[in-house]
């Protein structure tokens, strides 16, 4: 174990002998730091953080401190659970739950670039990339291999599906379905084709997903009716797993609603008061 003499480790914390603890690092009470973790200068591990192996915290990353919630007792006994092989770049913050015994959960192999924020009670999967200054509010769920550009803000209670791509400067105020690409005001602009290819999703499945995208988000039909029609159409046939995942996401209960594609030109013109005959 390499522990710099200026590091402050609470007596109740557990640090694996194979961890590397840099100068001025702080590790709070009840926290666990796994094998092969590297905590660079000034990194802070708050109370009750459970961190697996191979995580790397760059200078002044802060994980497991009290939630940024005006009604929350900062001394509440809540947790932050971090899997293995995550990277937290400079000044990234990730907070514990606002509930007694509650958990904020981060999976494995994620890469959080400088200045990013993960709020209380989020559940993040694995192999997610959040670029510089991306901020995720409380109770957000993000699926595996999603890509969150920066600076992006994700509203509380939003779901972001697996292999979704959120473009830079997007305000994410609604759920982003899996495998989709959103930009601007959280408008769906098509499949995350590059991400699907990199994930090894077959051309045949990508074609089905493209058909589902058109039926669900570009047909002008209510989303639930479009999803139910697709389910009926595929009854008795083997649906690709990714297509079923997309349908299930659209049919699941949503607190914020689900992002949709751009409105037809006539609707845009009507909303702006333009003359539709021009």
JSON list of C-alpha atoms in Angstrom, two decimals, residues 85-238:
[
{"chain": "A", "resi": 85, "resn": "UNK", "atom": "CA", "xyz": [-12.60, 0.45, -13.07]},
{"chain": "A", "resi": 86, "resn": "UNK", "atom": "CA", "xyz": [-14.33, 3.82, -13.16]},
{"chain": "A", "resi": 87, "resn": "UNK", "atom": "CA", "xyz": [-12.47, 7.05, -13.93]},
{"chain": "A", "resi": 88, "resn": "UNK", "atom": "CA", "xyz": [-13.41, 10.30, -12.20]},
{"chain": "A", "resi": 89, "resn": "UNK", "atom": "CA", "xyz": [-11.51, 13.20, -13.73]},
{"chain": "A", "resi": 90, "resn": "UNK", "atom": "CA", "xyz": [-10.72, 16.51, -12.05]},
{"chain": "A", "resi": 91, "resn": "UNK", "atom": "CA", "xyz": [-13.50, 18.10, -9.96]},
{"chain": "A", "resi": 92, "resn": "UNK", "atom": "CA", "xyz": [-16.12, 15.43, -10.69]},
{"chain": "A", "resi": 93, "resn": "UNK", "atom": "CA", "xyz": [-18.70, 15.14, -7.90]},
{"chain": "A", "resi": 94, "resn": "UNK", "atom": "CA", "xyz": [-21.00, 12.23, -7.04]},
{"chain": "A", "resi": 95, "resn": "UNK", "atom": "CA", "xyz": [-23.33, 12.35, -4.02]},
{"chain": "A", "resi": 96, "resn": "UNK", "atom": "CA", "xyz": [-24.97, 9.95, -1.61]},
{"chain": "A", "resi": 97, "resn": "UNK", "atom": "CA", "xyz": [-28.72, 9.31, -1.37]},
{"chain": "A", "resi": 98, "resn": "UNK", "atom": "CA", "xyz": [-31.11, 11.70, 0.37]},
{"chain": "A", "resi": 99, "resn": "UNK", "atom": "CA", "xyz": [-32.83, 8.76, 2.11]},
{"chain": "A", "resi": 100, "resn": "UNK", "atom": "CA", "xyz": [-31.86, 6.92, 5.27]},
{"chain": "A", "resi": 101, "resn": "UNK", "atom": "CA", "xyz": [-30.20, 3.73, 4.06]},
{"chain": "A", "resi": 102, "resn": "UNK", "atom": "CA", "xyz": [-30.64, 4.82, 0.42]},
{"chain": "A", "resi": 103, "resn": "UNK", "atom": "CA", "xyz": [-28.04, 4.40, -2.31]},
{"chain": "A", "resi": 104, "resn": "UNK", "atom": "CA", "xyz": [-26.65, 6.22, -5.28]},
{"chain": "A", "resi": 105, "resn": "UNK", "atom": "CA", "xyz": [-25.26, 3.52, -7.59]},
{"chain": "A", "resi": 106, "resn": "UNK", "atom": "CA", "xyz": [-22.53, 3.70, -10.24]},
{"chain": "A", "resi": 107, "resn": "UNK", "atom": "CA", "xyz": [-21.60, 0.58, -12.22]},
{"chain": "A", "resi": 108, "resn": "UNK", "atom": "CA", "xyz": [-18.31, -0.45, -13.85]},
{"chain": "A", "resi": 109, "resn": "UNK", "atom": "CA", "xyz": [-15.99, 1.02, -16.45]},
{"chain": "A", "resi": 110, "resn": "UNK", "atom": "CA", "xyz": [-17.54, 4.48, -16.62]},
{"chain": "A", "resi": 111, "resn": "UNK", "atom": "CA", "xyz": [-15.57, 7.56, -17.65]},
{"chain": "A", "resi": 112, "resn": "UNK", "atom": "CA", "xyz": [-16.58, 10.88, -16.10]},
{"chain": "A", "resi": 113, "resn": "UNK", "atom": "CA", "xyz": [-14.72, 13.86, -17.55]},
{"chain": "A", "resi": 114, "resn": "UNK", "atom": "CA", "xyz": [-13.75, 17.04, -15.71]},
{"chain": "A", "resi": 115, "resn": "UNK", "atom": "CA", "xyz": [-16.39, 19.01, -13.84]},
{"chain": "A", "resi": 116, "resn": "UNK", "atom": "CA", "xyz": [-19.18, 16.44, -14.21]},
{"chain": "A", "resi": 117, "resn": "UNK", "atom": "CA", "xyz": [-21.83, 15.92, -11.55]},
{"chain": "A", "resi": 118, "resn": "UNK", "atom": "CA", "xyz": [-23.88, 12.88, -10.49]},
{"chain": "A", "resi": 119, "resn": "UNK", "atom": "CA", "xyz": [-26.58, 13.79, -7.99]},
{"chain": "A", "resi": 120, "resn": "UNK", "atom": "CA", "xyz": [-28.26, 11.83, -5.21]},
{"chain": "A", "resi": 121, "resn": "UNK", "atom": "CA", "xyz": [-30.16, 8.59, -5.85]},
{"chain": "A", "resi": 122, "resn": "UNK", "atom": "CA", "xyz": [-29.02, 8.18, -9.45]},
{"chain": "A", "resi": 123, "resn": "UNK", "atom": "CA", "xyz": [-28.54, 4.69, -10.86]},
{"chain": "A", "resi": 124, "resn": "UNK", "atom": "CA", "xyz": [-25.89, 4.54, -13.56]},
{"chain": "A", "resi": 125, "resn": "UNK", "atom": "CA", "xyz": [-25.00, 1.41, -15.48]},
{"chain": "A", "resi": 126, "resn": "UNK", "atom": "CA", "xyz": [-21.61, 0.53, -16.95]},
{"chain": "A", "resi": 127, "resn": "UNK", "atom": "CA", "xyz": [-19.31, 1.86, -19.67]},
{"chain": "A", "resi": 128, "resn": "UNK", "atom": "CA", "xyz": [-21.05, 5.24, -19.73]},
{"chain": "A", "resi": 129, "resn": "UNK", "atom": "CA", "xyz": [-19.16, 8.31, -20.93]},
{"chain": "A", "resi": 130, "resn": "UNK", "atom": "CA", "xyz": [-20.04, 11.73, -19.50]},
{"chain": "A", "resi": 131, "resn": "UNK", "atom": "CA", "xyz": [-17.97, 14.50, -21.02]},
{"chain": "A", "resi": 132, "resn": "UNK", "atom": "CA", "xyz": [-16.84, 17.79, -19.48]},
{"chain": "A", "resi": 133, "resn": "UNK", "atom": "CA", "xyz": [-19.41, 19.68, -17.38]},
{"chain": "A", "resi": 134, "resn": "UNK", "atom": "CA", "xyz": [-22.24, 17.19, -17.92]},
{"chain": "A", "resi": 135, "resn": "UNK", "atom": "CA", "xyz": [-24.62, 17.38, -14.98]},
{"chain": "A", "resi": 136, "resn": "UNK", "atom": "CA", "xyz": [-27.12, 14.73, -13.90]},
{"chain": "A", "resi": 137, "resn": "UNK", "atom": "CA", "xyz": [-29.83, 15.67, -11.38]},
{"chain": "A", "resi": 138, "resn": "UNK", "atom": "CA", "xyz": [-31.33, 13.44, -8.71]},
{"chain": "A", "resi": 139, "resn": "UNK", "atom": "CA", "xyz": [-33.09, 10.11, -9.32]},
{"chain": "A", "resi": 140, "resn": "UNK", "atom": "CA", "xyz": [-31.82, 9.83, -12.91]},
{"chain": "A", "resi": 141, "resn": "UNK", "atom": "CA", "xyz": [-31.28, 6.39, -14.48]},
{"chain": "A", "resi": 142, "resn": "UNK", "atom": "CA", "xyz": [-28.70, 5.94, -17.25]},
{"chain": "A", "resi": 143, "resn": "UNK", "atom": "CA", "xyz": [-28.26, 2.67, -19.14]},
{"chain": "A", "resi": 144, "resn": "UNK", "atom": "CA", "xyz": [-25.06, 0.95, -20.17]},
{"chain": "A", "resi": 145, "resn": "UNK", "atom": "CA", "xyz": [-22.84, 2.56, -22.84]},
{"chain": "A", "resi": 146, "resn": "UNK", "atom": "CA", "xyz": [-24.84, 5.78, -23.01]},
{"chain": "A", "resi": 147, "resn": "UNK", "atom": "CA", "xyz": [-22.85, 8.84, -24.12]},
{"chain": "A", "resi": 148, "resn": "UNK", "atom": "CA", "xyz": [-23.66, 12.17, -22.45]},
{"chain": "A", "resi": 149, "resn": "UNK", "atom": "CA", "xyz": [-21.95, 15.09, -24.16]},
{"chain": "A", "resi": 150, "resn": "UNK", "atom": "CA", "xyz": [-21.16, 18.35, -22.42]},
{"chain": "A", "resi": 151, "resn": "UNK", "atom": "CA", "xyz": [-22.20, 20.74, -21.25]},
{"chain": "A", "resi": 152, "resn": "UNK", "atom": "CA", "xyz": [-25.48, 18.86, -20.88]},
{"chain": "A", "resi": 153, "resn": "UNK", "atom": "CA", "xyz": [-28.06, 19.04, -18.10]},
{"chain": "A", "resi": 154, "resn": "UNK", "atom": "CA", "xyz": [-30.24, 16.03, -17.31]},
{"chain": "A", "resi": 155, "resn": "UNK", "atom": "CA", "xyz": [-33.44, 16.81, -15.36]},
{"chain": "A", "resi": 156, "resn": "UNK", "atom": "CA", "xyz": [-34.37, 14.88, -12.21]},
{"chain": "A", "resi": 157, "resn": "UNK", "atom": "CA", "xyz": [-36.28, 11.60, -12.63]},
{"chain": "A", "resi": 158, "resn": "UNK", "atom": "CA", "xyz": [-35.26, 11.27, -16.30]},
{"chain": "A", "resi": 159, "resn": "UNK", "atom": "CA", "xyz": [-34.33, 7.89, -17.80]},
{"chain": "A", "resi": 160, "resn": "UNK", "atom": "CA", "xyz": [-31.61, 7.63, -20.44]},
{"chain": "A", "resi": 161, "resn": "UNK", "atom": "CA", "xyz": [-31.64, 4.28, -22.21]},
{"chain": "A", "resi": 162, "resn": "UNK", "atom": "CA", "xyz": [-28.81, 1.97, -23.12]},
{"chain": "A", "resi": 163, "resn": "UNK", "atom": "CA", "xyz": [-26.55, 3.11, -25.97]},
{"chain": "A", "resi": 164, "resn": "UNK", "atom": "CA", "xyz": [-28.32, 6.46, -26.21]},
{"chain": "A", "resi": 165, "resn": "UNK", "atom": "CA", "xyz": [-26.34, 9.45, -27.47]},
{"chain": "A", "resi": 166, "resn": "UNK", "atom": "CA", "xyz": [-27.03, 12.93, -26.03]},
{"chain": "A", "resi": 167, "resn": "UNK", "atom": "CA", "xyz": [-25.53, 15.69, -28.16]},
{"chain": "A", "resi": 168, "resn": "UNK", "atom": "CA", "xyz": [-23.66, 18.68, -26.79]},
{"chain": "A", "resi": 169, "resn": "UNK", "atom": "CA", "xyz": [-25.61, 21.59, -25.24]},
{"chain": "A", "resi": 170, "resn": "UNK", "atom": "CA", "xyz": [-28.78, 19.49, -25.00]},
{"chain": "A", "resi": 171, "resn": "UNK", "atom": "CA", "xyz": [-31.27, 20.10, -22.21]},
{"chain": "A", "resi": 172, "resn": "UNK", "atom": "CA", "xyz": [-32.58, 16.64, -21.31]},
{"chain": "A", "resi": 173, "resn": "UNK", "atom": "CA", "xyz": [-36.01, 17.20, -19.80]},
{"chain": "A", "resi": 174, "resn": "UNK", "atom": "CA", "xyz": [-37.62, 13.95, -20.96]},
{"chain": "A", "resi": 175, "resn": "UNK", "atom": "CA", "xyz": [-36.69, 10.29, -21.13]},
{"chain": "A", "resi": 176, "resn": "UNK", "atom": "CA", "xyz": [-34.26, 9.35, -23.91]},
{"chain": "A", "resi": 177, "resn": "UNK", "atom": "CA", "xyz": [-35.11, 5.93, -25.39]},
{"chain": "A", "resi": 178, "resn": "UNK", "atom": "CA", "xyz": [-32.35, 3.37, -25.81]},
{"chain": "A", "resi": 179, "resn": "UNK", "atom": "CA", "xyz": [-30.29, 3.42, -29.02]},
{"chain": "A", "resi": 180, "resn": "UNK", "atom": "CA", "xyz": [-31.48, 6.94, -29.91]},
{"chain": "A", "resi": 181, "resn": "UNK", "atom": "CA", "xyz": [-29.69, 10.20, -30.65]},
{"chain": "A", "resi": 182, "resn": "UNK", "atom": "CA", "xyz": [-31.05, 13.44, -29.13]},
{"chain": "A", "resi": 183, "resn": "UNK", "atom": "CA", "xyz": [-29.98, 17.03, -29.64]},
{"chain": "A", "resi": 184, "resn": "UNK", "atom": "CA", "xyz": [-30.99, 20.60, -28.89]},
{"chain": "A", "resi": 185, "resn": "UNK", "atom": "CA", "xyz": [-34.21, 20.73, -26.90]},
{"chain": "A", "resi": 186, "resn": "UNK", "atom": "CA", "xyz": [-34.17, 16.95, -26.36]},
{"chain": "A", "resi": 187, "resn": "UNK", "atom": "CA", "xyz": [-35.42, 16.19, -29.88]},
{"chain": "A", "resi": 188, "resn": "UNK", "atom": "CA", "xyz": [-34.89, 12.69, -31.27]},
{"chain": "A", "resi": 189, "resn": "UNK", "atom": "CA", "xyz": [-32.94, 12.87, -34.53]},
{"chain": "A", "resi": 190, "resn": "UNK", "atom": "CA", "xyz": [-32.53, 9.17, -35.30]},
{"chain": "A", "resi": 191, "resn": "UNK", "atom": "CA", "xyz": [-30.60, 6.12, -34.20]},
{"chain": "A", "resi": 192, "resn": "UNK", "atom": "CA", "xyz": [-27.21, 6.23, -32.54]},
{"chain": "A", "resi": 193, "resn": "UNK", "atom": "CA", "xyz": [-25.87, 4.33, -35.52]},
{"chain": "A", "resi": 194, "resn": "UNK", "atom": "CA", "xyz": [-22.19, 4.68, -34.67]},
{"chain": "A", "resi": 195, "resn": "UNK", "atom": "CA", "xyz": [-22.76, 3.49, -31.11]},
{"chain": "A", "resi": 196, "resn": "UNK", "atom": "CA", "xyz": [-24.80, 0.52, -32.32]},
{"chain": "A", "resi": 197, "resn": "UNK", "atom": "CA", "xyz": [-22.06, -0.52, -34.74]},
{"chain": "A", "resi": 198, "resn": "UNK", "atom": "CA", "xyz": [-19.37, -0.19, -32.09]},
{"chain": "A", "resi": 199, "resn": "UNK", "atom": "CA", "xyz": [-21.46, -2.32, -29.74]},
{"chain": "A", "resi": 200, "resn": "UNK", "atom": "CA", "xyz": [-21.63, -5.08, -32.36]},
{"chain": "A", "resi": 201, "resn": "UNK", "atom": "CA", "xyz": [-25.37, -4.78, -33.03]},
{"chain": "A", "resi": 202, "resn": "UNK", "atom": "CA", "xyz": [-26.01, -6.54, -36.35]},
{"chain": "A", "resi": 203, "resn": "UNK", "atom": "CA", "xyz": [-27.11, -4.78, -39.52]},
{"chain": "A", "resi": 204, "resn": "UNK", "atom": "CA", "xyz": [-30.36, -6.77, -39.45]},
{"chain": "A", "resi": 205, "resn": "UNK", "atom": "CA", "xyz": [-31.19, -5.59, -35.94]},
{"chain": "A", "resi": 206, "resn": "UNK", "atom": "CA", "xyz": [-30.22, -2.00, -36.81]},
{"chain": "A", "resi": 207, "resn": "UNK", "atom": "CA", "xyz": [-32.68, -2.13, -39.71]},
{"chain": "A", "resi": 208, "resn": "UNK", "atom": "CA", "xyz": [-35.48, -3.30, -37.39]},
{"chain": "A", "resi": 209, "resn": "UNK", "atom": "CA", "xyz": [-34.61, -0.52, -34.93]},
{"chain": "A", "resi": 210, "resn": "UNK", "atom": "CA", "xyz": [-34.80, 2.02, -37.76]},
{"chain": "A", "resi": 211, "resn": "UNK", "atom": "CA", "xyz": [-38.27, 0.74, -38.66]},
{"chain": "A", "resi": 212, "resn": "UNK", "atom": "CA", "xyz": [-39.32, 0.94, -35.02]},
{"chain": "A", "resi": 213, "resn": "UNK", "atom": "CA", "xyz": [-37.96, 4.50, -34.76]},
{"chain": "A", "resi": 214, "resn": "UNK", "atom": "CA", "xyz": [-40.09, 5.61, -37.71]},
{"chain": "A", "resi": 215, "resn": "UNK", "atom": "CA", "xyz": [-43.20, 3.88, -36.40]},
{"chain": "A", "resi": 216, "resn": "UNK", "atom": "CA", "xyz": [-42.82, 5.12, -32.83]},
{"chain": "A", "resi": 217, "resn": "UNK", "atom": "CA", "xyz": [-41.50, 8.62, -33.27]},
{"chain": "A", "resi": 218, "resn": "UNK", "atom": "CA", "xyz": [-42.18, 9.82, -36.81]},
{"chain": "A", "resi": 219, "resn": "UNK", "atom": "CA", "xyz": [-45.63, 8.44, -37.63]},
{"chain": "A", "resi": 220, "resn": "UNK", "atom": "CA", "xyz": [-47.53, 11.13, -35.76]},
{"chain": "A", "resi": 221, "resn": "UNK", "atom": "CA", "xyz": [-49.41, 8.50, -33.75]},
{"chain": "A", "resi": 222, "resn": "UNK", "atom": "CA", "xyz": [-49.62, 8.54, -29.93]},
{"chain": "A", "resi": 223, "resn": "UNK", "atom": "CA", "xyz": [-46.55, 6.74, -28.64]},
{"chain": "A", "resi": 224, "resn": "UNK", "atom": "CA", "xyz": [-48.38, 4.08, -26.63]},
{"chain": "A", "resi": 225, "resn": "UNK", "atom": "CA", "xyz": [-50.68, 3.20, -29.53]},
{"chain": "A", "resi": 226, "resn": "UNK", "atom": "CA", "xyz": [-47.73, 2.98, -31.90]},
{"chain": "A", "resi": 227, "resn": "UNK", "atom": "CA", "xyz": [-45.86, 0.72, -29.47]},
{"chain": "A", "resi": 228, "resn": "UNK", "atom": "CA", "xyz": [-48.88, -1.53, -28.95]},
{"chain": "A", "resi": 229, "resn": "UNK", "atom": "CA", "xyz": [-49.37, -1.79, -32.72]},
{"chain": "A", "resi": 230, "resn": "UNK", "atom": "CA", "xyz": [-45.74, -2.84, -33.18]},
{"chain": "A", "resi": 231, "resn": "UNK", "atom": "CA", "xyz": [-46.10, -5.45, -30.45]},
{"chain": "A", "resi": 232, "resn": "UNK", "atom": "CA", "xyz": [-49.21, -6.84, -32.16]},
{"chain": "A", "resi": 233, "resn": "UNK", "atom": "CA", "xyz": [-47.52, -6.78, -35.57]},
{"chain": "A", "resi": 234, "resn": "UNK", "atom": "CA", "xyz": [-44.63, -8.86, -34.23]},
{"chain": "A", "resi": 235, "resn": "UNK", "atom": "CA", "xyz": [-46.84, -11.28, -32.34]},
{"chain": "A", "resi": 236, "resn": "UNK", "atom": "CA", "xyz": [-45.75, -14.83, -33.17]},
{"chain": "A", "resi": 237, "resn": "UNK", "atom": "CA", "xyz": [-42.41, -13.67, -34.57]},
{"chain": "A", "resi": 238, "resn": "UNK", "atom": "CA", "xyz": [-39.08, -13.53, -32.81]}
]
